Every structure is written in structure tokens, then in C-alpha cells.
mmCIF file of C-alpha atoms and ligand atoms in Angstrom:
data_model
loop_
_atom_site.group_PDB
_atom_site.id
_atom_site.type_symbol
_atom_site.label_atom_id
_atom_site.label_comp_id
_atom_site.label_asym_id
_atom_site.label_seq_id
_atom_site.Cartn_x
_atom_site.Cartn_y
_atom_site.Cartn_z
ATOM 1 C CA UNK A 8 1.797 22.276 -15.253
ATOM 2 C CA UNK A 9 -1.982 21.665 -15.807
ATOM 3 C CA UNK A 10 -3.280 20.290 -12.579
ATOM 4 C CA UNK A 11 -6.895 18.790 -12.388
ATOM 5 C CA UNK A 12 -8.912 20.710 -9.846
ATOM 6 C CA UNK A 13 -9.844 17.941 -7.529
ATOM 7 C CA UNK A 14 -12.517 18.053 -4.216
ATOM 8 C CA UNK A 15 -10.012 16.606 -1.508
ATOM 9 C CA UNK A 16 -12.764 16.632 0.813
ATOM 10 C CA UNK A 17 -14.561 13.101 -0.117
ATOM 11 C CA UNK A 18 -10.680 11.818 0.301
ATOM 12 C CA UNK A 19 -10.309 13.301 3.234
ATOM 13 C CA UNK A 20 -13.385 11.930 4.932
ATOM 14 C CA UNK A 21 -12.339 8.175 3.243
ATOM 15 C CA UNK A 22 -9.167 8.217 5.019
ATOM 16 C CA UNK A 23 -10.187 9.767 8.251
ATOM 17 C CA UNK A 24 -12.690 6.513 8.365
ATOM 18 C CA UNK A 25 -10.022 3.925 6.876
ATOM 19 C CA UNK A 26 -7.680 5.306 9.835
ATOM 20 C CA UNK A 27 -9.893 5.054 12.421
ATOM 21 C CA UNK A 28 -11.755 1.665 11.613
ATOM 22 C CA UNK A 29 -8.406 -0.331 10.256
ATOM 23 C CA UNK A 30 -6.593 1.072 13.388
ATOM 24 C CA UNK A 31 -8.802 0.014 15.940
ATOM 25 C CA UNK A 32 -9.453 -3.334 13.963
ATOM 26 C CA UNK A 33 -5.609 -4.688 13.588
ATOM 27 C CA UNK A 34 -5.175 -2.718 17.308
ATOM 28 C CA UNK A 35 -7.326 -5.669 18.385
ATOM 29 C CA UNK A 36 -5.741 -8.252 16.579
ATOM 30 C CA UNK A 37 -2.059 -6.863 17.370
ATOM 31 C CA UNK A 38 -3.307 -7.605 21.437
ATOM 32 C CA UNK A 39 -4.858 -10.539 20.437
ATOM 33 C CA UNK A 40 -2.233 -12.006 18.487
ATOM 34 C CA UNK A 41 0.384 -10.703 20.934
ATOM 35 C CA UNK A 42 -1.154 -13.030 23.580
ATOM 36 C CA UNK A 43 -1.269 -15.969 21.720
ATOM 37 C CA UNK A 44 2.128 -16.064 20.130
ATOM 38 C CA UNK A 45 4.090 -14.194 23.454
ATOM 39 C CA UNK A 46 7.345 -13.432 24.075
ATOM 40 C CA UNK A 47 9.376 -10.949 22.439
ATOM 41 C CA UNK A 48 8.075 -12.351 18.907
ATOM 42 C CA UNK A 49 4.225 -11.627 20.005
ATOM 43 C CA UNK A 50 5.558 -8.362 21.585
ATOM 44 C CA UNK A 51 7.319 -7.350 17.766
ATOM 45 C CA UNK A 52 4.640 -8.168 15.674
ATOM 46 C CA UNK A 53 2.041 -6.121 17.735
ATOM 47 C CA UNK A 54 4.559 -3.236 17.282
ATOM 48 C CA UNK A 55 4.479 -4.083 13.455
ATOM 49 C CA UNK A 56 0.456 -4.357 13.343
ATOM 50 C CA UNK A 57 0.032 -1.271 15.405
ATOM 51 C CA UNK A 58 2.205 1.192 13.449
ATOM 52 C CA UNK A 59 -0.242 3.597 12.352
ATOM 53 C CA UNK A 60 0.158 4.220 8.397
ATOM 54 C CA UNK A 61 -2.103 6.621 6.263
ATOM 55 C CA UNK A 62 -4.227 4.219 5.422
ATOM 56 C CA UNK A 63 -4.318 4.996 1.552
ATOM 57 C CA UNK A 64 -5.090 1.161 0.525
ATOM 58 C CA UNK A 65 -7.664 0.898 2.999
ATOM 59 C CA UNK A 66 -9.334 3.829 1.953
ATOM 60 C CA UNK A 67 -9.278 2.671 -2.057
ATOM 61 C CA UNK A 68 -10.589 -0.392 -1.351
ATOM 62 C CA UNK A 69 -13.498 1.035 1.252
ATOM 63 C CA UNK A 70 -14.237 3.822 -1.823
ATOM 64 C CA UNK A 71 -14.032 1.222 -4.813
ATOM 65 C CA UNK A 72 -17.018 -1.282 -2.405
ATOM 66 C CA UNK A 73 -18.647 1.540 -2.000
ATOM 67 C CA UNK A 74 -18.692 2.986 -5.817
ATOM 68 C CA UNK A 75 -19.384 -0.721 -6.183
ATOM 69 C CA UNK A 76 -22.616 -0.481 -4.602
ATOM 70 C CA UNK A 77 -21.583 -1.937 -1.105
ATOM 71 C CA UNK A 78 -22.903 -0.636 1.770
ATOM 72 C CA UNK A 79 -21.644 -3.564 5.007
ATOM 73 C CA UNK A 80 -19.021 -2.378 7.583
ATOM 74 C CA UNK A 81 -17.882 -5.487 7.470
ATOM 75 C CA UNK A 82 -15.538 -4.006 4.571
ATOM 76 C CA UNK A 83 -13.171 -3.171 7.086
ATOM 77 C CA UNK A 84 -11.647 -6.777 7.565
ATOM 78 C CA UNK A 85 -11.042 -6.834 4.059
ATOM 79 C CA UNK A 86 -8.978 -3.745 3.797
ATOM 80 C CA UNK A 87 -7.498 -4.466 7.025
ATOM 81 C CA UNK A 88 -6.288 -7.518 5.507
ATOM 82 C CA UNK A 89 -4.571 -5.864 2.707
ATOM 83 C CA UNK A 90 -2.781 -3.146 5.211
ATOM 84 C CA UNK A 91 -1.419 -6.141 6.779
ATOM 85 C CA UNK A 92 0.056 -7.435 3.401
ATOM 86 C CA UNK A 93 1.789 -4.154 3.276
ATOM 87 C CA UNK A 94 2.787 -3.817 7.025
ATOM 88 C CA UNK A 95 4.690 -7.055 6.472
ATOM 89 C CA UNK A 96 6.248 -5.626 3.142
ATOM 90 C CA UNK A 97 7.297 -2.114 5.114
ATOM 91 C CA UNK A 98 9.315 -4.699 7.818
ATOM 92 C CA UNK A 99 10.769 -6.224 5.163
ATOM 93 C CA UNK A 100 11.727 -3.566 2.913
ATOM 94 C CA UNK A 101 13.229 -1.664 5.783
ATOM 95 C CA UNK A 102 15.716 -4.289 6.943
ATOM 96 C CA UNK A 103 19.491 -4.405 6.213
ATOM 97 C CA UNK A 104 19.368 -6.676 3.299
ATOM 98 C CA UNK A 105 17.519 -4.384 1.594
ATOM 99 C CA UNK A 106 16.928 -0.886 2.556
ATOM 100 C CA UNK A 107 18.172 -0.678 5.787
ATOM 101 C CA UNK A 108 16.014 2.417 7.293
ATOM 102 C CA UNK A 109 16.149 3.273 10.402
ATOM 103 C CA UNK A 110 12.680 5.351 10.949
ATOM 104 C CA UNK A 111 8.843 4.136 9.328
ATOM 105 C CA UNK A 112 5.913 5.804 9.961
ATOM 106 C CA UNK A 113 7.854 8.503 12.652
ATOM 107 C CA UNK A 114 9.219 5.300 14.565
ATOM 108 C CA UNK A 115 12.471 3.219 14.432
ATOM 109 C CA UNK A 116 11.837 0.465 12.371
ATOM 110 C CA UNK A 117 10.713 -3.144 14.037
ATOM 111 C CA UNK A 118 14.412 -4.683 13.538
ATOM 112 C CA UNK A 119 15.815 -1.644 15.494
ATOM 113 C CA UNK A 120 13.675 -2.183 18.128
ATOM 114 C CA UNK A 121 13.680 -5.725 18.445
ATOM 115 C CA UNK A 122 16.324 -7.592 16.047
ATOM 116 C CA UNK A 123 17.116 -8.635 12.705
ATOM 117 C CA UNK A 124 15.891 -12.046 13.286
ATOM 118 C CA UNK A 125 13.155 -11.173 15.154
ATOM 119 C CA UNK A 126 11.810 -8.403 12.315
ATOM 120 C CA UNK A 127 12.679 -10.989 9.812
ATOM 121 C CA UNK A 128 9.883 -13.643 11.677
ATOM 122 C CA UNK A 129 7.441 -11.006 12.173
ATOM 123 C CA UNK A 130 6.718 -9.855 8.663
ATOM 124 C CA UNK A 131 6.531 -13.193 7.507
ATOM 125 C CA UNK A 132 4.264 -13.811 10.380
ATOM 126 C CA UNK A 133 2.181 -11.116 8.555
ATOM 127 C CA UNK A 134 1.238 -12.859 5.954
ATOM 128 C CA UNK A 135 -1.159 -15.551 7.284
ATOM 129 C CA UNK A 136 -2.471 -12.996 9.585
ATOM 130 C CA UNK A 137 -3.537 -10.981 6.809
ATOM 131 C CA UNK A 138 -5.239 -14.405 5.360
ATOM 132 C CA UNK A 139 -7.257 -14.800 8.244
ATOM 133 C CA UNK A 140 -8.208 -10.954 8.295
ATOM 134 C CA UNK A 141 -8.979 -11.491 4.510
ATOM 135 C CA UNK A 142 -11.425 -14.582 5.504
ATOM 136 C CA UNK A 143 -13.200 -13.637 9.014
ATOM 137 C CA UNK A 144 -13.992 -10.081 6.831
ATOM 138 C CA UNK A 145 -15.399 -12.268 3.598
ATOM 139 C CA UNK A 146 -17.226 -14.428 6.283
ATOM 140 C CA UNK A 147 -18.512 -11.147 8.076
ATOM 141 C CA UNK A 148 -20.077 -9.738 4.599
ATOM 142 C CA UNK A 149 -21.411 -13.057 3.931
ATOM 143 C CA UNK A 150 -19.597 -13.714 0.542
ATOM 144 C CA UNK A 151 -19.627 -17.203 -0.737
ATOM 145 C CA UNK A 152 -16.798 -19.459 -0.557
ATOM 146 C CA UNK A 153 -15.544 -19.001 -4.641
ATOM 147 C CA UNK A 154 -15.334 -15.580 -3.820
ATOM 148 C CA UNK A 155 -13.577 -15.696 -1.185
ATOM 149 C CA UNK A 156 -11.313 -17.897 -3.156
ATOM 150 C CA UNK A 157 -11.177 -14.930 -5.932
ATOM 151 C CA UNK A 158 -10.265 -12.549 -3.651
ATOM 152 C CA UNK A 159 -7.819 -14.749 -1.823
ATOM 153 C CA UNK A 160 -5.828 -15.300 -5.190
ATOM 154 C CA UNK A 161 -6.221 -11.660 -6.230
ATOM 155 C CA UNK A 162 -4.387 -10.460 -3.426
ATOM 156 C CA UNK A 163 -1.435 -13.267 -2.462
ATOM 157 C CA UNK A 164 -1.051 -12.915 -6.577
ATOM 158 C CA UNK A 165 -0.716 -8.818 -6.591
ATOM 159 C CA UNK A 166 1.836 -9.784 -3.206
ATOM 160 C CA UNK A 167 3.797 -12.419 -4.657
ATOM 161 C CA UNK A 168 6.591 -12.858 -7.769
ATOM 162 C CA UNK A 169 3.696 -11.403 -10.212
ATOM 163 C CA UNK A 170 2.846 -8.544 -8.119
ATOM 164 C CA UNK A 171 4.889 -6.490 -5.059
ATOM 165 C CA UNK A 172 7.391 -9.158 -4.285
ATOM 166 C CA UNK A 173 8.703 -9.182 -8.306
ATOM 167 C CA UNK A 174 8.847 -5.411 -8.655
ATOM 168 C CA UNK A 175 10.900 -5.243 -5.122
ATOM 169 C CA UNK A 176 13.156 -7.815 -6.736
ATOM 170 C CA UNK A 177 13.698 -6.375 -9.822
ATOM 171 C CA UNK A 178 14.200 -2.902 -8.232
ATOM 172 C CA UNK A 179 16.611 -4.461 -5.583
ATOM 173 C CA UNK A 180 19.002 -5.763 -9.066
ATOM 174 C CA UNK A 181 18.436 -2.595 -10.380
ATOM 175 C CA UNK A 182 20.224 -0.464 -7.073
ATOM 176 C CA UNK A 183 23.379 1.324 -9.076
ATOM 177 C CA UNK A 184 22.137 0.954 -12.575
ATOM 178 C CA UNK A 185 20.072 3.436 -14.892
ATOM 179 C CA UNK A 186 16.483 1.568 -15.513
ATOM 180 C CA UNK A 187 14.798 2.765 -19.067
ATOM 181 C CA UNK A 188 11.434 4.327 -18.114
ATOM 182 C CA UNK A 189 9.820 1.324 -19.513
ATOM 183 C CA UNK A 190 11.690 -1.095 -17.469
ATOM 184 C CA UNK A 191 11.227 1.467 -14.499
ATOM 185 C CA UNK A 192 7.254 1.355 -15.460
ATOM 186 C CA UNK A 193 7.882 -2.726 -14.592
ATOM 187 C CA UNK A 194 9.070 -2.131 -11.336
ATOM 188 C CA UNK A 195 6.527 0.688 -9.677
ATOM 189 C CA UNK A 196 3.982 -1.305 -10.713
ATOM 190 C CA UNK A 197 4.824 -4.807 -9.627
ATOM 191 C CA UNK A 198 6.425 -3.826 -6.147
ATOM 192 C CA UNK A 199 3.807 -0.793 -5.558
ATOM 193 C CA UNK A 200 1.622 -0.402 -7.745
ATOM 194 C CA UNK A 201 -0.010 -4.061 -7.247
ATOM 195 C CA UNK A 202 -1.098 -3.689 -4.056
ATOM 196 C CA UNK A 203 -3.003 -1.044 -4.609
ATOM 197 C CA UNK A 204 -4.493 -1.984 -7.900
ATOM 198 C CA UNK A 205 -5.612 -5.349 -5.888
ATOM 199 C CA UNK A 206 -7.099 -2.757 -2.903
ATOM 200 C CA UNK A 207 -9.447 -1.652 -6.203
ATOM 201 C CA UNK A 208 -10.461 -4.551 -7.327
ATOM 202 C CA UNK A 209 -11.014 -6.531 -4.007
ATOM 203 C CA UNK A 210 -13.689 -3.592 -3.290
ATOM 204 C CA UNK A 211 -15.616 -4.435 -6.147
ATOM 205 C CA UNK A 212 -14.704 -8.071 -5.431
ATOM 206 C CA UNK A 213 -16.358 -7.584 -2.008
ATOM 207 C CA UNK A 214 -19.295 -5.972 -3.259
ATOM 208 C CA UNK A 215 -20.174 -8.727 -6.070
ATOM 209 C CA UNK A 216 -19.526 -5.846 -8.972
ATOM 210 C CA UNK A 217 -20.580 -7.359 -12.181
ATOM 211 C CA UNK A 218 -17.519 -7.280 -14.635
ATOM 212 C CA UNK A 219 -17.677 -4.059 -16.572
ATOM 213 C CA UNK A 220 -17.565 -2.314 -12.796
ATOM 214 C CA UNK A 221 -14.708 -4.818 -12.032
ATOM 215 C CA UNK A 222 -12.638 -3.829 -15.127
ATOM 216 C CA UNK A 223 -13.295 -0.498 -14.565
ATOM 217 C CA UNK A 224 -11.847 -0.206 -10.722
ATOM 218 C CA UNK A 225 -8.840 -2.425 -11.906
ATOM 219 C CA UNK A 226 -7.870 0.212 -14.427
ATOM 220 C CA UNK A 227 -8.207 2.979 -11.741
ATOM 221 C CA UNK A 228 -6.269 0.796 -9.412
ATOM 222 C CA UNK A 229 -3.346 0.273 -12.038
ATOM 223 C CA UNK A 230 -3.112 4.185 -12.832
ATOM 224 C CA UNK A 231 -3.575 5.170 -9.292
ATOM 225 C CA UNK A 232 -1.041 2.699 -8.284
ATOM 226 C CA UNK A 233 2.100 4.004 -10.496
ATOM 227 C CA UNK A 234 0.470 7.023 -9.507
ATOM 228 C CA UNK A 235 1.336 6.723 -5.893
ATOM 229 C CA UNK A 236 5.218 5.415 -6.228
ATOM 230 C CA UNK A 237 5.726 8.272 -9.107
ATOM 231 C CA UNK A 238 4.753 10.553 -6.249
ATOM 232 C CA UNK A 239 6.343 8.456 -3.681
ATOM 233 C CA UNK A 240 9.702 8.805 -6.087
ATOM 234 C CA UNK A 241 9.360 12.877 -6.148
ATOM 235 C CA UNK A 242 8.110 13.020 -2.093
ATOM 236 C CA UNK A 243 11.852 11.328 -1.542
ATOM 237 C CA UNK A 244 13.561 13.829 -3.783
ATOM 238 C CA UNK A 245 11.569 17.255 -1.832
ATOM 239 C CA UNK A 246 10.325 16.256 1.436
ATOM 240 C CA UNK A 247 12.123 15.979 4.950
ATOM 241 C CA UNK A 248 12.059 12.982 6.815
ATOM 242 C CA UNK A 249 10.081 14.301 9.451
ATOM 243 C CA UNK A 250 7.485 14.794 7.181
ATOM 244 C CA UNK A 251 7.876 11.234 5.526
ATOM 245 C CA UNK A 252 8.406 9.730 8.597
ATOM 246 C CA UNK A 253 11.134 7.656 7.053
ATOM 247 C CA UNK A 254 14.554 8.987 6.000
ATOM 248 C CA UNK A 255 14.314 10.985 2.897
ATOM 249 C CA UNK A 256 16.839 11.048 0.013
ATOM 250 C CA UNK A 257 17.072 7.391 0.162
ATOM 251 C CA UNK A 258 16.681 6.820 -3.494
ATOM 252 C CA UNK A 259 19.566 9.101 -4.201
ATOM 253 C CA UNK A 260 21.934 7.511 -1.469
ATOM 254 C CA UNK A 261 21.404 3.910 -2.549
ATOM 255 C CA UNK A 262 21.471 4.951 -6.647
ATOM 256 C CA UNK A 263 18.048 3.883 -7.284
ATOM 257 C CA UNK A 264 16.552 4.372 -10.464
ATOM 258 C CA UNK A 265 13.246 6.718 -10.205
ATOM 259 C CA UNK A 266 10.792 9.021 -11.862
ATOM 260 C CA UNK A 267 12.757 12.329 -10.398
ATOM 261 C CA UNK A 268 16.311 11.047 -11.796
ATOM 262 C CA UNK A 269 14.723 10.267 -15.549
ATOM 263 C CA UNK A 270 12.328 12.985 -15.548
ATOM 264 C CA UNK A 271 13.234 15.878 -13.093
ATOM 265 C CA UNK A 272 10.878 16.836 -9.665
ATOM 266 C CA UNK A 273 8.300 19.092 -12.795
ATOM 267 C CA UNK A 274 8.128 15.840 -14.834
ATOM 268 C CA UNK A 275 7.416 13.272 -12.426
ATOM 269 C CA UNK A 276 5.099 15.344 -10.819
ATOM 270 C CA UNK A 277 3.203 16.154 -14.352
ATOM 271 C CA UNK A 278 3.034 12.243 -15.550
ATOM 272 C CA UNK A 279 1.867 11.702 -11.318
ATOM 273 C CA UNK A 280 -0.758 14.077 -12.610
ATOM 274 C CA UNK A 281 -1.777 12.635 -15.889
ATOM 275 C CA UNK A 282 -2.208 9.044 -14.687
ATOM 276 C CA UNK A 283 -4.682 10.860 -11.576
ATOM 277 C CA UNK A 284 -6.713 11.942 -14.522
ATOM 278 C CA UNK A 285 -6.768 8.757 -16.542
ATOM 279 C CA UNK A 286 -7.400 6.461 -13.443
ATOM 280 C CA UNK A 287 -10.571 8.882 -12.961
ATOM 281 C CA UNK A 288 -11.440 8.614 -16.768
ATOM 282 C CA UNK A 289 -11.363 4.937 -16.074
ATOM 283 C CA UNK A 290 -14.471 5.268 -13.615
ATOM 284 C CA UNK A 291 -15.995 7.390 -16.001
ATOM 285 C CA UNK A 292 -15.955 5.314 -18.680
ATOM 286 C CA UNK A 293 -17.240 2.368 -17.127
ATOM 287 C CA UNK A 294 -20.154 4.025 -15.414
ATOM 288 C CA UNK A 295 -18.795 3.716 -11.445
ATOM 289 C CA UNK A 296 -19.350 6.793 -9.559
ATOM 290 C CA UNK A 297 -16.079 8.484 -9.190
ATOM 291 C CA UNK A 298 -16.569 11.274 -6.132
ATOM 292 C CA UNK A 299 -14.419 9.948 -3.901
ATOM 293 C CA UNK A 300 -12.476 7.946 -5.677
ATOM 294 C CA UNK A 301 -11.616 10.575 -8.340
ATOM 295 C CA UNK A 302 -10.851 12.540 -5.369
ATOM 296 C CA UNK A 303 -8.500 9.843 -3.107
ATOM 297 C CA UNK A 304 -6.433 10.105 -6.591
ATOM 298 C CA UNK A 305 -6.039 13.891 -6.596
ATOM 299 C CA UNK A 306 -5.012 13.459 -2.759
ATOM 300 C CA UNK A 307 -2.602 10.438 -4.005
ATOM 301 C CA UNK A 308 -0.457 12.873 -6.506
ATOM 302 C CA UNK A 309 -0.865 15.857 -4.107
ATOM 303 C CA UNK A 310 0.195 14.572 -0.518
ATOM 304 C CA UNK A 311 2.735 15.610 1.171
ATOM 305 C CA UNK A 312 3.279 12.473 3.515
HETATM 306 C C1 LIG B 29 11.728 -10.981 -1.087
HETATM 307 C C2 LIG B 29 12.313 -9.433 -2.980
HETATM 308 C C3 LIG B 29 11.474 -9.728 -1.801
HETATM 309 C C4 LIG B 29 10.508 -8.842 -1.434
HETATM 310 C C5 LIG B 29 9.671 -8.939 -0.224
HETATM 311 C C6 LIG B 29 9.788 -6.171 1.005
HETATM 312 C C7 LIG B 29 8.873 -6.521 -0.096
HETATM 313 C C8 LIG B 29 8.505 -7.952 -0.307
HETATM 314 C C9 LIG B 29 8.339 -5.604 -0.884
HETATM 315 C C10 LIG B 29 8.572 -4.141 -0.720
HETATM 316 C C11 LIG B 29 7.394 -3.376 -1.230
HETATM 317 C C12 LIG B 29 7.455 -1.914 -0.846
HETATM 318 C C13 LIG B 29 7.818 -1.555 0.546
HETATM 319 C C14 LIG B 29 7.176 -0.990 -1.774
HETATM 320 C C15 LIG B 29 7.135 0.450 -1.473
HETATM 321 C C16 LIG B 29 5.706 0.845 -1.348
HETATM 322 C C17 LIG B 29 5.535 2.202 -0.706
HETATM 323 C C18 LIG B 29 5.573 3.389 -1.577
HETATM 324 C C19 LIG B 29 5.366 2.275 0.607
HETATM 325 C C20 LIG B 29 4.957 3.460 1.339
HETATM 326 O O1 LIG B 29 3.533 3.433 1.376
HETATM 327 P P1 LIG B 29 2.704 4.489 2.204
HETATM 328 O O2 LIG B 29 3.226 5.850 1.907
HETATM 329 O O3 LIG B 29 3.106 4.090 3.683
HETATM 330 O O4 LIG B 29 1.268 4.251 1.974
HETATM 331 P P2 LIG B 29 2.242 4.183 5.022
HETATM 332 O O5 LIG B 29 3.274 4.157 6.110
HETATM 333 O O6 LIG B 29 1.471 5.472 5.016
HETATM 334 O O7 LIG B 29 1.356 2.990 5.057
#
């Protein structure tokens, strides 16, 4: 397989920061928030906000501002308010009307520790939190109120029935049957692949790209994001789940339709490859420097967690 020969090092240093910054940022909120709401509900949703994740949205959307031209680390609310869009979706996905995991991100999942109910509450409790992250970080980087407006609808859209919350339906209907790969295309992009397209483009959002720059980080965002769940698909199929830090083989055990079962571990792993490249032509092509960002895809198609 011809693999690009890709710098991890600019990723590397992207993610350490995106770690670091978003965890200390929602850390804050999670004791904040904890206080205000109390009880055993405050006490879950911390455990939800504080769950420390790799960061990978975070760091697109602090390496798309920056190839945008932004330069404020007042970023950080921003991409801390899209990590909280998909802490809410990891709660949800994990409970027993859908996946029903046990372990996320090394730890039992929130309705294991707390309840079903409880779990249930807390991710939807997410969601306005992550509004208000998404607002006190526009305010912070002094962005007008029609942007923040833009950026508001770019990201509930890329969450909702368009976006994350239609490909997880479709790929819930889909558990037991055999998806065509363009039908299976459909669903790692909506329930996956949105998110982080929207991490992209809210970068360049933040940083007041013109439109050509704008164009150009949503087509590396849409690449990067099949990208991920393509790898995500063959991780599943060849990792252990103390290296996921969620159960492996899931995909196999509830018949899911993926990337490994239509085009074996070598295939997914080669198309994983090809749409690295293209999201990195992308940048390329519309004149946005692609350093880190060309390398945060190599690291998306090459990780191992
Ligand atoms: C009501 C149908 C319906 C849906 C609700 C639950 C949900 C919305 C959507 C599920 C979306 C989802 C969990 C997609 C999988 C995305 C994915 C590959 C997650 C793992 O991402 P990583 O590896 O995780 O970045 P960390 O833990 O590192 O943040």
C-alpha cells in the first residue's frame, strides 16, 4: 500500500495543546456546572465533561483558525464547545438502546456509573452547555453577532438529522443488514464525519476566512472526517480494547455494516489513506497552509487509539 510520508510532529504538538487547553477549560465548567445543577445529575455530567478524549476535533478546529490566519486563545471555547457536542453523543451512543458499551475513554461508561436515566439527562444536558461554550468563546474572540449566528447553525446543523444525529440513525436501522458502500459512505459521514467537517469550518469561521479559505477547510473537513470513522471501522476490527479504551470488536458483535467487512483490514486502510491525501490536496488547492493540518490527517489514518 502506498502510504504518504507525513511529519506527525506538527500533529503531535496540535493535540498535546488541544488536550491540555480543552481539558482544563470544560474541567472548569464540569465544577462549575456541577455546583449549579447538584445532586447526582450535577455529579454525572461533570463525570461526562471531564472524561478526557484525544482531543482530535479540538485540534482540527485550533489548526484550521490557525491556517486561517487566527492567532486569539480565545479559540479554545470554540473547540471546547464542539468536544462537548461529541461528549454528549459518546453518552448517548454508549447506552443500552443503542450500543450498550460498557468502557469509553478507559472508564465505565456514565450510565454504568450513575443510571440509565440519569446518563440519558446528562447528554442531553450537553447540548446547551456546548451552546454557551460556543457563545462565551465567540464573545471572547470578539466576533460579531451574525457570526456567531453562522457558526451556531453550522454546528447544531452538522449535530442534528442533517449531520451526526441522521448518520447514527441510519446506521442504528442498518445493525444486521449489508449497507452498499455508497449507502455506507451516507452514514460515516452524517453520524461522524459531520462533526468533524464542522470542527474545519468553524476554525475558519472563527477566524473571519474569506470564502475560497472557507471552501477549502470544508473539503478537508469532509475527507478527513470519513477519514477518521474508515479508520475508526479498521481500529475495531485490529485493536484491543485496552488500547481503544472501549470494547473492541463491537462492529462485528452487533452485525454492523463497515469499511473492514466490504473492503477487508488492507482496503479500508488504503481508501483511509487516499482520502488523507485528498483532504491535504484540498488545502493545497485553495492556498491554506497545510503543515499541520496535512499532518493531523496523516495522524488521523495512522493512530492507534
Ligand atoms: C437519537 C439517533 C440518535 C442519535 C443521537 C448518539 C448520537 C446522537 C450519535 C452518535 C455519534 C457517534 C458516537 C459516532 C461515532 C464517532 C466516533 C468515531 C467516536 C470516537 O471518537 P474519538 O476516537 O473518541 O475521537 P475520543 O474518546 O478520543 O474523543
Amino acid at each position: 500500500m502506498a502510504e504518504a510520508a507525513f511529519s506527525l510532529g506538527a500533529a503531535t504538538d496540535l493535540l498535546i495543546e488541544a488536550r491540555e487547553s480543552i481539558d482544563s477549560l470544560l474541567g472548569d465548567w464540569a465544577e462549575h456546572l456541577q455546583q449549579e445543577i447538584g445532586g447526582r445529575a450535577g455529579e454525572a455530567l461533570a463525570y461526562a465533561l471531564k472524561t478526557p478524549g484525544k482531543r482530535v476535533r479540538a485540534a482540527l478546529l485550533l489548526g484550521a483558525y490557525r491556517a486561517a490566519g487566527g492567532s486569539s486563545p480565545g479559540i479554545v471555547g470554540v473547540a471546547a464547545s464542539v468536544e462537548t457536542v461529541h461528549a454528549y453523543s459518546l453518552v448517548h451512543d454508549d447506552l443500552p438502546c443503542m450500543d450498550d458499551d460498557d468502557l469509553r475513554r478507559g472508564r465505565p461508561t456514565a450510565h454504568r456509573v450513575f443510571d440509565v436515566p440519569t446518563a440519558t439527562k446528562v447528554g442531553f444536558m450537553l447540548v446547551p452547555v456546548a451552546a454557551r461554550l460556543l457563545a462565551v468563546g465567540a464573545r471572547e474572540l470578539g466576533l460579531a453577532a451574525p457570526t456567531l449566528g453562522g457558526m451556531a447553525i453550522e454546528l447544531f446543523q452538522a449535530g442534528g438529522i442533517e449531520g451526526m444525529v441522521g448518520g447514527q440513525w441510519l446506521d442504528l436501522e442498518a445493525e444486521g443488514r449489508s449497507l452498499a458502500l455508497s449507502e455506507l459512505i451516507t452514514v460515516h459521514r452524517g453520524k461522524t464525519g459531520a462533526l468533524i467537517r464542522a470542527a474545519c469550518t468553524l476554525g475558519g469561521m472563527a477566524a473571519e476566512a474569506p470564502p475560497r479559505v472557507l471552501a477549502a477547510l470544508t473539503a478537508y473537513g469532509a475527507d478527513v472526517g470519513l477519514a477518521f470513522q474508515i479508520a475508526d471501522d479498521v481500529l475495531d476490527a485490529t485493536g484491543t480494547s485496552e488500547e481503544l479504551g472501549k470494547p473492541a470488536g463491537r462492529d462485528a458483535e452487533l452485525s454492523k455494516s463497515t469499511y473492514v467487512a466490504l473492503l477487508g483490514v488492507e482496503g479500508a486502510r488504503a481508501e483511509a489513506h487516499r482520502l488523507a491525501a485528498a483532504a491535504t490536496a484540498h488545502l493545497e488547492q485553495g492556498g491554506v497552509p497545510s503543515d499541520a493540518l496535512g499532518a493531523l490527517a496523516g495522524y488521523i489514518v495512522n493512530r492507534t487509539s
